[in-house]
JSON list of C-alpha atoms and ligand atoms in Angstrom, two decimals:
[
{"chain": "A", "resi": 154, "resn": "MET", "atom": "CA", "xyz": [0.00, 0.00, 0.00]},
{"chain": "A", "resi": 155, "resn": "ALA", "atom": "CA", "xyz": [1.11, 3.54, -0.57]},
{"chain": "A", "resi": 156, "resn": "LEU", "atom": "CA", "xyz": [0.19, 7.02, 0.50]},
{"chain": "A", "resi": 157, "resn": "LEU", "atom": "CA", "xyz": [-1.04, 9.12, -2.40]},
{"chain": "A", "resi": 158, "resn": "GLU", "atom": "CA", "xyz": [-0.61, 12.84, -2.88]},
{"chain": "A", "resi": 159, "resn": "ILE", "atom": "CA", "xyz": [-3.80, 14.79, -2.23]},
{"chain": "A", "resi": 160, "resn": "VAL", "atom": "CA", "xyz": [-4.17, 17.50, -4.85]},
{"chain": "A", "resi": 161, "resn": "THR", "atom": "CA", "xyz": [-5.56, 20.92, -4.00]},
{"chain": "A", "resi": 162, "resn": "LEU", "atom": "CA", "xyz": [-7.34, 23.70, -5.88]},
{"chain": "A", "resi": 163, "resn": "PRO", "atom": "CA", "xyz": [-6.78, 24.97, -8.57]},
{"chain": "A", "resi": 164, "resn": "GLU", "atom": "CA", "xyz": [-5.70, 21.51, -9.82]},
{"chain": "A", "resi": 165, "resn": "PRO", "atom": "CA", "xyz": [-7.91, 20.94, -12.93]},
{"chain": "A", "resi": 166, "resn": "VAL", "atom": "CA", "xyz": [-8.76, 17.30, -12.09]},
{"chain": "A", "resi": 167, "resn": "LEU", "atom": "CA", "xyz": [-10.84, 18.61, -9.16]},
{"chain": "A", "resi": 168, "resn": "ARG", "atom": "CA", "xyz": [-13.05, 20.52, -11.61]},
{"chain": "A", "resi": 169, "resn": "ARG", "atom": "CA", "xyz": [-13.58, 17.71, -14.11]},
{"chain": "A", "resi": 170, "resn": "LYS", "atom": "CA", "xyz": [-16.56, 15.34, -14.28]},
{"chain": "A", "resi": 171, "resn": "ALA", "atom": "CA", "xyz": [-15.03, 11.98, -13.35]},
{"chain": "A", "resi": 172, "resn": "ARG", "atom": "CA", "xyz": [-15.32, 8.89, -15.57]},
{"chain": "A", "resi": 173, "resn": "LYS", "atom": "CA", "xyz": [-17.48, 5.90, -14.74]},
{"chain": "A", "resi": 174, "resn": "VAL", "atom": "CA", "xyz": [-15.51, 2.90, -13.45]},
{"chain": "A", "resi": 175, "resn": "THR", "atom": "CA", "xyz": [-15.89, -0.18, -15.66]},
{"chain": "A", "resi": 176, "resn": "ASP", "atom": "CA", "xyz": [-12.75, -2.17, -14.82]},
{"chain": "A", "resi": 177, "resn": "PHE", "atom": "CA", "xyz": [-12.74, -3.76, -11.34]},
{"chain": "A", "resi": 178, "resn": "GLY", "atom": "CA", "xyz": [-9.32, -5.35, -11.81]},
{"chain": "A", "resi": 179, "resn": "PRO", "atom": "CA", "xyz": [-6.14, -5.20, -9.72]},
{"chain": "A", "resi": 180, "resn": "GLU", "atom": "CA", "xyz": [-5.39, -1.55, -10.54]},
{"chain": "A", "resi": 181, "resn": "LEU", "atom": "CA", "xyz": [-8.71, -0.46, -9.07]},
{"chain": "A", "resi": 182, "resn": "GLN", "atom": "CA", "xyz": [-8.18, -2.68, -6.00]},
{"chain": "A", "resi": 183, "resn": "THR", "atom": "CA", "xyz": [-4.77, -1.08, -5.37]},
{"chain": "A", "resi": 184, "resn": "LEU", "atom": "CA", "xyz": [-6.20, 2.42, -5.85]},
{"chain": "A", "resi": 185, "resn": "ILE", "atom": "CA", "xyz": [-8.95, 1.71, -3.30]},
{"chain": "A", "resi": 186, "resn": "ASP", "atom": "CA", "xyz": [-6.47, 0.36, -0.72]},
{"chain": "A", "resi": 187, "resn": "ASP", "atom": "CA", "xyz": [-4.20, 3.36, -1.26]},
{"chain": "A", "resi": 188, "resn": "MET", "atom": "CA", "xyz": [-7.10, 5.80, -0.97]},
{"chain": "A", "resi": 189, "resn": "VAL", "atom": "CA", "xyz": [-8.17, 4.25, 2.35]},
{"chain": "A", "resi": 190, "resn": "GLU", "atom": "CA", "xyz": [-4.63, 4.51, 3.68]},
{"chain": "A", "resi": 191, "resn": "THR", "atom": "CA", "xyz": [-4.33, 8.11, 2.44]},
{"chain": "A", "resi": 192, "resn": "MET", "atom": "CA", "xyz": [-7.70, 9.08, 3.99]},
{"chain": "A", "resi": 193, "resn": "ARG", "atom": "CA", "xyz": [-6.69, 7.62, 7.36]},
{"chain": "A", "resi": 194, "resn": "ALA", "atom": "CA", "xyz": [-3.28, 9.29, 7.31]},
{"chain": "A", "resi": 195, "resn": "ALA", "atom": "CA", "xyz": [-4.66, 12.73, 6.35]},
{"chain": "A", "resi": 196, "resn": "PRO", "atom": "CA", "xyz": [-6.72, 12.26, 8.59]},
{"chain": "A", "resi": 197, "resn": "GLY", "atom": "CA", "xyz": [-10.12, 12.55, 6.96]},
{"chain": "A", "resi": 198, "resn": "VAL", "atom": "CA", "xyz": [-13.51, 10.83, 6.99]},
{"chain": "A", "resi": 199, "resn": "GLY", "atom": "CA", "xyz": [-13.89, 10.63, 3.21]},
{"chain": "A", "resi": 200, "resn": "LEU", "atom": "CA", "xyz": [-11.88, 10.84, 0.01]},
{"chain": "A", "resi": 201, "resn": "ALA", "atom": "CA", "xyz": [-12.89, 10.96, -3.66]},
{"chain": "A", "resi": 202, "resn": "ALA", "atom": "CA", "xyz": [-10.64, 9.64, -6.45]},
{"chain": "A", "resi": 203, "resn": "PRO", "atom": "CA", "xyz": [-10.21, 13.07, -8.14]},
{"chain": "A", "resi": 204, "resn": "GLN", "atom": "CA", "xyz": [-8.53, 14.25, -4.92]},
{"chain": "A", "resi": 205, "resn": "VAL", "atom": "CA", "xyz": [-5.71, 11.81, -5.64]},
{"chain": "A", "resi": 206, "resn": "ALA", "atom": "CA", "xyz": [-5.63, 12.93, -9.29]},
{"chain": "A", "resi": 207, "resn": "GLN", "atom": "CA", "xyz": [-7.67, 9.95, -10.60]},
{"chain": "A", "resi": 208, "resn": "SER", "atom": "CA", "xyz": [-10.66, 11.10, -12.62]},
{"chain": "A", "resi": 209, "resn": "LEU", "atom": "CA", "xyz": [-12.81, 8.10, -11.66]},
{"chain": "A", "resi": 210, "resn": "ARG", "atom": "CA", "xyz": [-16.22, 7.77, -9.98]},
{"chain": "A", "resi": 211, "resn": "LEU", "atom": "CA", "xyz": [-14.99, 6.24, -6.72]},
{"chain": "A", "resi": 212, "resn": "ILE", "atom": "CA", "xyz": [-15.21, 7.35, -3.09]},
{"chain": "A", "resi": 213, "resn": "VAL", "atom": "CA", "xyz": [-14.15, 5.98, 0.27]},
{"chain": "A", "resi": 214, "resn": "VAL", "atom": "CA", "xyz": [-15.78, 7.06, 3.54]},
{"chain": "A", "resi": 215, "resn": "GLU", "atom": "CA", "xyz": [-14.94, 6.00, 7.09]},
{"chain": "A", "resi": 216, "resn": "TYR", "atom": "CA", "xyz": [-17.06, 7.28, 9.91]},
{"chain": "A", "resi": 217, "resn": "ALA", "atom": "CA", "xyz": [-18.52, 6.15, 13.23]},
{"chain": "A", "resi": 218, "resn": "GLU", "atom": "CA", "xyz": [-22.20, 7.07, 13.33]},
{"chain": "A", "resi": 219, "resn": "GLU", "atom": "CA", "xyz": [-23.19, 8.91, 16.44]},
{"chain": "A", "resi": 220, "resn": "SER", "atom": "CA", "xyz": [-25.60, 6.97, 18.65]},
{"chain": "A", "resi": 221, "resn": "GLU", "atom": "CA", "xyz": [-28.88, 8.51, 19.75]},
{"chain": "A", "resi": 222, "resn": "ASP", "atom": "CA", "xyz": [-28.33, 6.90, 23.17]},
{"chain": "A", "resi": 223, "resn": "GLU", "atom": "CA", "xyz": [-25.72, 8.97, 24.95]},
{"chain": "A", "resi": 224, "resn": "ASN", "atom": "CA", "xyz": [-24.98, 6.09, 27.35]},
{"chain": "A", "resi": 225, "resn": "ALA", "atom": "CA", "xyz": [-24.08, 3.75, 24.49]},
{"chain": "A", "resi": 226, "resn": "GLU", "atom": "CA", "xyz": [-20.48, 2.75, 23.83]},
{"chain": "A", "resi": 227, "resn": "PRO", "atom": "CA", "xyz": [-18.92, 4.82, 21.03]},
{"chain": "A", "resi": 228, "resn": "ALA", "atom": "CA", "xyz": [-19.58, 3.07, 17.71]},
{"chain": "A", "resi": 229, "resn": "GLU", "atom": "CA", "xyz": [-16.72, 1.59, 15.70]},
{"chain": "A", "resi": 230, "resn": "PRO", "atom": "CA", "xyz": [-15.94, 3.52, 12.52]},
{"chain": "A", "resi": 231, "resn": "LYS", "atom": "CA", "xyz": [-17.41, 1.86, 9.44]},
{"chain": "A", "resi": 232, "resn": "LEU", "atom": "CA", "xyz": [-15.61, 1.85, 6.09]},
{"chain": "A", "resi": 233, "resn": "TYR", "atom": "CA", "xyz": [-17.60, 2.34, 2.88]},
{"chain": "A", "resi": 234, "resn": "THR", "atom": "CA", "xyz": [-16.14, 1.98, -0.61]},
{"chain": "A", "resi": 235, "resn": "VAL", "atom": "CA", "xyz": [-18.61, 3.06, -3.28]},
{"chain": "A", "resi": 236, "resn": "VAL", "atom": "CA", "xyz": [-17.90, 2.85, -6.99]},
{"chain": "A", "resi": 237, "resn": "ASN", "atom": "CA", "xyz": [-20.10, 4.82, -9.41]},
{"chain": "A", "resi": 238, "resn": "PRO", "atom": "CA", "xyz": [-22.23, 6.22, -6.55]},
{"chain": "A", "resi": 239, "resn": "GLU", "atom": "CA", "xyz": [-25.53, 7.95, -7.24]},
{"chain": "A", "resi": 240, "resn": "ILE", "atom": "CA", "xyz": [-27.87, 9.67, -4.84]},
{"chain": "A", "resi": 241, "resn": "THR", "atom": "CA", "xyz": [-31.24, 8.09, -5.57]},
{"chain": "A", "resi": 242, "resn": "ARG", "atom": "CA", "xyz": [-33.35, 9.57, -2.73]},
{"chain": "A", "resi": 243, "resn": "THR", "atom": "CA", "xyz": [-33.13, 12.71, -0.65]},
{"chain": "A", "resi": 244, "resn": "SER", "atom": "CA", "xyz": [-35.05, 13.84, 2.42]},
{"chain": "A", "resi": 245, "resn": "GLU", "atom": "CA", "xyz": [-37.17, 16.97, 2.31]},
{"chain": "A", "resi": 246, "resn": "GLU", "atom": "CA", "xyz": [-35.36, 18.20, 5.37]},
{"chain": "A", "resi": 247, "resn": "THR", "atom": "CA", "xyz": [-32.05, 19.98, 4.91]},
{"chain": "A", "resi": 248, "resn": "VAL", "atom": "CA", "xyz": [-29.46, 20.97, 7.50]},
{"chain": "A", "resi": 249, "resn": "ILE", "atom": "CA", "xyz": [-26.62, 23.47, 7.58]},
{"chain": "A", "resi": 250, "resn": "GLY", "atom": "CA", "xyz": [-23.24, 22.27, 8.82]},
{"chain": "A", "resi": 251, "resn": "THR", "atom": "CA", "xyz": [-19.62, 23.39, 8.73]},
{"chain": "A", "resi": 252, "resn": "GLU", "atom": "CA", "xyz": [-17.36, 21.59, 6.27]},
{"chain": "A", "resi": 253, "resn": "GLY", "atom": "CA", "xyz": [-13.74, 21.56, 5.31]},
{"chain": "A", "resi": 254, "resn": "CYS", "atom": "CA", "xyz": [-11.93, 19.73, 2.52]},
{"chain": "A", "resi": 255, "resn": "LEU", "atom": "CA", "xyz": [-8.48, 18.18, 2.21]},
{"chain": "A", "resi": 256, "resn": "SER", "atom": "CA", "xyz": [-8.24, 19.74, -1.26]},
{"chain": "A", "resi": 257, "resn": "ILE", "atom": "CA", "xyz": [-8.97, 23.27, 0.02]},
{"chain": "A", "resi": 258, "resn": "PRO", "atom": "CA", "xyz": [-6.68, 23.71, 3.02]},
{"chain": "A", "resi": 259, "resn": "SER", "atom": "CA", "xyz": [-7.46, 26.24, 5.74]},
{"chain": "A", "resi": 260, "resn": "ILE", "atom": "CA", "xyz": [-10.99, 27.09, 4.52]},
{"chain": "A", "resi": 261, "resn": "LEU", "atom": "CA", "xyz": [-14.22, 26.18, 6.29]},
{"chain": "A", "resi": 262, "resn": "GLY", "atom": "CA", "xyz": [-17.74, 26.92, 5.16]},
{"chain": "A", "resi": 263, "resn": "ASP", "atom": "CA", "xyz": [-21.38, 26.47, 6.13]},
{"chain": "A", "resi": 264, "resn": "VAL", "atom": "CA", "xyz": [-23.15, 24.23, 3.61]},
{"chain": "A", "resi": 265, "resn": "GLU", "atom": "CA", "xyz": [-26.81, 23.22, 3.34]},
{"chain": "A", "resi": 266, "resn": "ARG", "atom": "CA", "xyz": [-27.21, 19.48, 2.70]},
{"chain": "A", "resi": 267, "resn": "PHE", "atom": "CA", "xyz": [-30.02, 16.93, 2.70]},
{"chain": "A", "resi": 268, "resn": "GLU", "atom": "CA", "xyz": [-30.47, 15.49, 6.18]},
{"chain": "A", "resi": 269, "resn": "ALA", "atom": "CA", "xyz": [-30.85, 11.95, 4.80]},
{"chain": "A", "resi": 270, "resn": "ILE", "atom": "CA", "xyz": [-30.05, 10.28, 1.48]},
{"chain": "A", "resi": 271, "resn": "THR", "atom": "CA", "xyz": [-29.96, 6.90, -0.24]},
{"chain": "A", "resi": 272, "resn": "VAL", "atom": "CA", "xyz": [-26.83, 6.13, -2.24]},
{"chain": "A", "resi": 273, "resn": "LYS", "atom": "CA", "xyz": [-26.72, 3.36, -4.83]},
{"chain": "A", "resi": 274, "resn": "GLY", "atom": "CA", "xyz": [-23.57, 2.16, -6.51]},
{"chain": "A", "resi": 275, "resn": "GLN", "atom": "CA", "xyz": [-21.23, -0.78, -6.61]},
{"chain": "A", "resi": 276, "resn": "ASN", "atom": "CA", "xyz": [-18.84, -2.23, -4.08]},
{"chain": "A", "resi": 277, "resn": "ARG", "atom": "CA", "xyz": [-15.15, -2.82, -4.85]},
{"chain": "A", "resi": 278, "resn": "ARG", "atom": "CA", "xyz": [-15.99, -6.10, -6.58]},
{"chain": "A", "resi": 279, "resn": "GLY", "atom": "CA", "xyz": [-18.59, -4.49, -8.81]},
{"chain": "A", "resi": 280, "resn": "GLN", "atom": "CA", "xyz": [-21.64, -5.83, -6.97]},
{"chain": "A", "resi": 281, "resn": "PRO", "atom": "CA", "xyz": [-24.62, -3.53, -6.40]},
{"chain": "A", "resi": 282, "resn": "THR", "atom": "CA", "xyz": [-24.75, -1.78, -3.04]},
{"chain": "A", "resi": 283, "resn": "THR", "atom": "CA", "xyz": [-27.27, 0.53, -1.37]},
{"chain": "A", "resi": 284, "resn": "ILE", "atom": "CA", "xyz": [-26.50, 2.76, 1.61]},
{"chain": "A", "resi": 285, "resn": "LYS", "atom": "CA", "xyz": [-29.00, 4.75, 3.64]},
{"chain": "A", "resi": 286, "resn": "ALA", "atom": "CA", "xyz": [-27.28, 7.59, 5.45]},
{"chain": "A", "resi": 287, "resn": "LYS", "atom": "CA", "xyz": [-28.44, 10.38, 7.69]},
{"chain": "A", "resi": 288, "resn": "GLY", "atom": "CA", "xyz": [-26.89, 13.23, 9.61]},
{"chain": "A", "resi": 289, "resn": "TRP", "atom": "CA", "xyz": [-23.14, 13.66, 9.35]},
{"chain": "A", "resi": 290, "resn": "LEU", "atom": "CA", "xyz": [-22.67, 10.45, 7.34]},
{"chain": "A", "resi": 291, "resn": "ALA", "atom": "CA", "xyz": [-25.18, 11.74, 4.76]},
{"chain": "A", "resi": 292, "resn": "ARG", "atom": "CA", "xyz": [-23.23, 15.02, 4.64]},
{"chain": "A", "resi": 293, "resn": "ILE", "atom": "CA", "xyz": [-19.94, 13.21, 4.01]},
{"chain": "A", "resi": 294, "resn": "PHE", "atom": "CA", "xyz": [-21.46, 11.23, 1.12]},
{"chain": "A", "resi": 295, "resn": "GLN", "atom": "CA", "xyz": [-22.92, 14.39, -0.46]},
{"chain": "A", "resi": 296, "resn": "HIS", "atom": "CA", "xyz": [-19.55, 16.17, -0.14]},
{"chain": "A", "resi": 297, "resn": "GLU", "atom": "CA", "xyz": [-17.61, 13.25, -1.69]},
{"chain": "A", "resi": 298, "resn": "ILE", "atom": "CA", "xyz": [-20.09, 12.58, -4.51]},
{"chain": "A", "resi": 299, "resn": "ASP", "atom": "CA", "xyz": [-19.94, 16.29, -5.43]},
{"chain": "A", "resi": 300, "resn": "HIS", "atom": "CA", "xyz": [-16.18, 15.83, -6.01]},
{"chain": "A", "resi": 301, "resn": "LEU", "atom": "CA", "xyz": [-17.02, 13.36, -8.82]},
{"chain": "A", "resi": 302, "resn": "ASP", "atom": "CA", "xyz": [-18.84, 16.12, -10.68]},
{"chain": "A", "resi": 303, "resn": "GLY", "atom": "CA", "xyz": [-16.13, 18.72, -10.18]},
{"chain": "A", "resi": 304, "resn": "ILE", "atom": "CA", "xyz": [-18.06, 20.45, -7.39]},
{"chain": "A", "resi": 305, "resn": "VAL", "atom": "CA", "xyz": [-16.35, 21.51, -4.16]},
{"chain": "A", "resi": 306, "resn": "PHE", "atom": "CA", "xyz": [-18.02, 22.62, -0.94]},
{"chain": "A", "resi": 307, "resn": "VAL", "atom": "CA", "xyz": [-17.14, 26.29, -1.33]},
{"chain": "A", "resi": 308, "resn": "ASP", "atom": "CA", "xyz": [-19.35, 26.34, -4.49]},
{"chain": "A", "resi": 309, "resn": "ARG", "atom": "CA", "xyz": [-22.31, 25.52, -2.24]},
{"chain": "A", "resi": 310, "resn": "ALA", "atom": "CA", "xyz": [-21.25, 27.38, 0.91]},
{"chain": "A", "resi": 311, "resn": "GLU", "atom": "CA", "xyz": [-23.44, 30.19, 2.20]},
{"chain": "A", "resi": 312, "resn": "LYS", "atom": "CA", "xyz": [-20.35, 31.58, 3.79]},
{"chain": "A", "resi": 313, "resn": "ALA", "atom": "CA", "xyz": [-16.75, 30.45, 3.96]},
{"chain": "A", "resi": 314, "resn": "TRP", "atom": "CA", "xyz": [-13.84, 31.65, 6.04]},
{"chain": "A", "resi": 315, "resn": "LYS", "atom": "CA", "xyz": [-10.14, 31.08, 6.56]},
{"chain": "A", "resi": 316, "resn": "VAL", "atom": "CA", "xyz": [-8.86, 29.16, 9.58]},
{"chain": "A", "resi": 317, "resn": "GLU", "atom": "CA", "xyz": [-5.60, 28.09, 11.07]},
{"chain": "A", "resi": 318, "resn": "THR", "atom": "CA", "xyz": [-5.76, 24.29, 10.93]},
{"chain": "A", "resi": 319, "resn": "GLN", "atom": "CA", "xyz": [-3.82, 22.14, 13.34]},
{"chain": "A", "resi": 320, "resn": "PRO", "atom": "CA", "xyz": [-1.94, 19.13, 11.98]},
{"chain": "A", "resi": 321, "resn": "GLY", "atom": "CA", "xyz": [-4.09, 16.04, 12.48]},
{"chain": "A", "resi": 322, "resn": "GLN", "atom": "CA", "xyz": [-7.33, 17.97, 12.90]},
{"chain": "A", "resi": 323, "resn": "VAL", "atom": "CA", "xyz": [-10.29, 16.28, 11.20]},
{"chain": "A", "resi": 324, "resn": "LEU", "atom": "CA", "xyz": [-12.54, 18.74, 9.47]},
{"chain": "A", "resi": 325, "resn": "ILE", "atom": "CA", "xyz": [-14.70, 16.60, 6.24]},
{"chain": "A", "resi": 326, "resn": "ASP", "atom": "CA", "xyz": [-12.92, 15.03, 3.85]},
{"chain": "A", "resi": 327, "resn": "ASN", "atom": "CA", "xyz": [-12.21, 16.30, 6.47]},
{"chain": "A", "resi": 328, "resn": "VAL", "atom": "CA", "xyz": [-15.89, 17.37, 7.49]},
{"chain": "B", "resi": 256, "resn": "NI", "atom": "NI1", "xyz": [-13.55, 17.46, -0.14]}
]
């Protein structure tokens, strides 16, 4: 496995519509493993292939869903790999939350997102997968899927501002 370089704006690959994945062979498997390692090292809770200069419709997300029971043990983070993801359902309710992005260092912004979504796509072996996400997990998926269409969070932000980030601080892709 290898750490990949995360590209930042104004790198053109971040503004391109990414290509559909059709080949689930060893190269894709290596890219997925490397993206997971790169996301964890960043650290971040999601990463889209264009952020590692691969114009492919592929995202990885790793996040522990918050429990509604405050006495519950903290949940284990769950890893999602979604190839060719599509948002097929959205809630009526939207929420505003503060996001950051590994490809736009030192900027945060308030972004309105659907509170809950359904994502359909394929797993790393090419089999169909469906994920229902709400809250912060739904926000991460919306942020990462935007990257596949060349959209970054500042395009959608109602306001954005500069921050001093600490090394190791998790923002979204980094949310
Ligand atoms: Ni991002």
